[in-house]
Amino acid sequence: MSSIPAPLLWAVIIGLALGSYALRFAFIGFMGGRAIPEWLMRHLRYTAVAVIPALVAPLVVWPAPSGGEPSLMHFAAAAATFAAGYLTRNVLIGLGTGGLSLLLLYLAA
């Protein structure tokens, strides 16, 4: 694996930081003291809920321990997480169930 040159790495990090700041400023800075419209608030409420699945989905489909090959153990843990979260409507119970089921499946294998 080749390493990324340090100047390029820092340029990318600084560019991402500036881009992130610009996106946040677009909402916070330009809105000023005005109220956010209800339709926008409704959409923003779903942003936090979408972050965890977006981070976890690639780890379920292409898990690193199996070399990027799909694994039934990871799909089973994801299914248990989804079921627990859907039935209880509690994110923490879903996360705990998924972690525990993955641990138990790993120890059983």
Tab-separated table of C-alpha atoms in Angstrom:
chain	number	residue	atom	x	y	z
A	1	MET	CA	0.000	0.000	0.000
A	2	SER	CA	1.427	3.343	-0.976
A	3	SER	CA	1.382	6.230	1.440
A	4	ILE	CA	-0.154	9.585	0.657
A	5	PRO	CA	2.324	12.486	0.534
A	6	ALA	CA	2.023	14.681	3.632
A	7	PRO	CA	1.285	17.958	1.783
A	8	LEU	CA	-1.568	16.317	-0.146
A	9	LEU	CA	-2.971	14.780	3.037
A	10	TRP	CA	-2.957	18.132	4.833
A	11	ALA	CA	-4.505	19.865	1.829
A	12	VAL	CA	-7.361	17.352	1.842
A	13	ILE	CA	-7.853	17.683	5.621
A	14	ILE	CA	-7.913	21.487	5.449
A	15	GLY	CA	-10.220	21.409	2.423
A	16	LEU	CA	-12.678	19.110	4.197
A	17	ALA	CA	-12.584	21.302	7.296
A	18	LEU	CA	-13.327	24.433	5.253
A	19	GLY	CA	-16.110	22.667	3.376
A	20	SER	CA	-17.670	21.447	6.611
A	21	TYR	CA	-17.468	24.925	8.088
A	22	ALA	CA	-19.063	26.449	4.977
A	23	LEU	CA	-21.965	23.993	5.087
A	24	ARG	CA	-22.614	24.675	8.758
A	25	PHE	CA	-22.296	28.419	8.282
A	26	ALA	CA	-24.850	28.261	5.480
A	27	PHE	CA	-27.462	27.164	8.027
A	28	ILE	CA	-26.327	28.957	11.156
A	29	GLY	CA	-24.761	32.152	9.819
A	30	PHE	CA	-27.156	33.011	7.052
A	31	MET	CA	-30.271	32.134	9.066
A	32	GLY	CA	-29.322	34.692	11.726
A	33	GLY	CA	-32.035	35.082	14.346
A	34	ARG	CA	-34.853	34.024	12.011
A	35	ALA	CA	-37.013	31.023	12.742
A	36	ILE	CA	-36.362	27.907	10.678
A	37	PRO	CA	-39.386	26.892	8.590
A	38	GLU	CA	-41.341	23.875	9.817
A	39	TRP	CA	-40.751	21.856	6.631
A	40	LEU	CA	-36.976	22.270	7.029
A	41	MET	CA	-37.081	21.326	10.719
A	42	ARG	CA	-39.010	18.169	9.825
A	43	HIS	CA	-36.274	17.158	7.370
A	44	LEU	CA	-33.439	18.037	9.753
A	45	ARG	CA	-34.903	15.780	12.458
A	46	TYR	CA	-34.143	12.740	10.294
A	47	THR	CA	-30.487	13.656	9.758
A	48	ALA	CA	-29.262	12.293	13.085
A	49	VAL	CA	-31.245	9.080	12.632
A	50	ALA	CA	-29.601	8.469	9.251
A	51	VAL	CA	-26.010	8.920	10.423
A	52	ILE	CA	-25.591	5.616	12.307
A	53	PRO	CA	-27.003	3.385	9.526
A	54	ALA	CA	-24.882	5.242	6.965
A	55	LEU	CA	-21.750	4.543	9.009
A	56	VAL	CA	-22.607	0.913	9.781
A	57	ALA	CA	-24.013	-0.311	6.442
A	58	PRO	CA	-20.618	-0.661	4.687
A	59	LEU	CA	-19.278	-2.535	7.716
A	60	VAL	CA	-22.150	-5.011	7.469
A	61	VAL	CA	-21.971	-5.554	3.716
A	62	TRP	CA	-18.156	-5.600	3.431
A	63	PRO	CA	-16.813	-6.523	6.905
A	64	ALA	CA	-13.064	-6.182	7.371
A	65	PRO	CA	-12.594	-9.381	9.452
A	66	SER	CA	-13.779	-11.505	6.500
A	67	GLY	CA	-11.618	-9.645	4.006
A	68	GLY	CA	-14.488	-7.651	2.563
A	69	GLU	CA	-16.606	-10.714	1.785
A	70	PRO	CA	-20.227	-10.728	3.022
A	71	SER	CA	-20.636	-12.620	6.268
A	72	LEU	CA	-23.778	-14.292	7.585
A	73	MET	CA	-22.709	-13.425	11.139
A	74	HIS	CA	-22.695	-9.694	10.348
A	75	PHE	CA	-26.023	-9.843	8.530
A	76	ALA	CA	-27.566	-11.715	11.480
A	77	ALA	CA	-26.296	-9.112	13.944
A	78	ALA	CA	-27.626	-6.316	11.711
A	79	ALA	CA	-31.010	-8.051	11.524
A	80	ALA	CA	-31.104	-8.399	15.317
A	81	THR	CA	-30.202	-4.720	15.674
A	82	PHE	CA	-32.945	-3.679	13.277
A	83	ALA	CA	-35.543	-5.914	14.933
A	84	ALA	CA	-34.723	-4.731	18.457
A	85	GLY	CA	-34.684	-1.090	17.414
A	86	TYR	CA	-37.928	-1.383	15.454
A	87	LEU	CA	-39.805	-3.265	18.161
A	88	THR	CA	-38.661	-1.154	21.104
A	89	ARG	CA	-38.309	2.186	19.267
A	90	ASN	CA	-35.136	2.717	21.298
A	91	VAL	CA	-31.788	3.348	19.588
A	92	LEU	CA	-29.690	2.344	22.588
A	93	ILE	CA	-31.447	-1.017	22.966
A	94	GLY	CA	-30.964	-1.634	19.258
A	95	LEU	CA	-27.258	-0.793	19.416
A	96	GLY	CA	-26.768	-2.915	22.519
A	97	THR	CA	-28.620	-5.852	21.000
A	98	GLY	CA	-26.558	-5.659	17.824
A	99	GLY	CA	-23.268	-5.484	19.685
A	100	LEU	CA	-24.213	-8.313	22.004
A	101	SER	CA	-25.481	-10.512	19.190
A	102	LEU	CA	-22.292	-9.925	17.167
A	103	LEU	CA	-20.186	-10.788	20.210
A	104	LEU	CA	-22.171	-13.949	20.938
A	105	LEU	CA	-22.083	-15.054	17.296
A	106	TYR	CA	-18.330	-14.396	17.178
A	107	LEU	CA	-17.736	-16.421	20.351
A	108	ALA	CA	-19.951	-19.251	19.092
A	109	ALA	CA	-18.121	-19.487	15.764
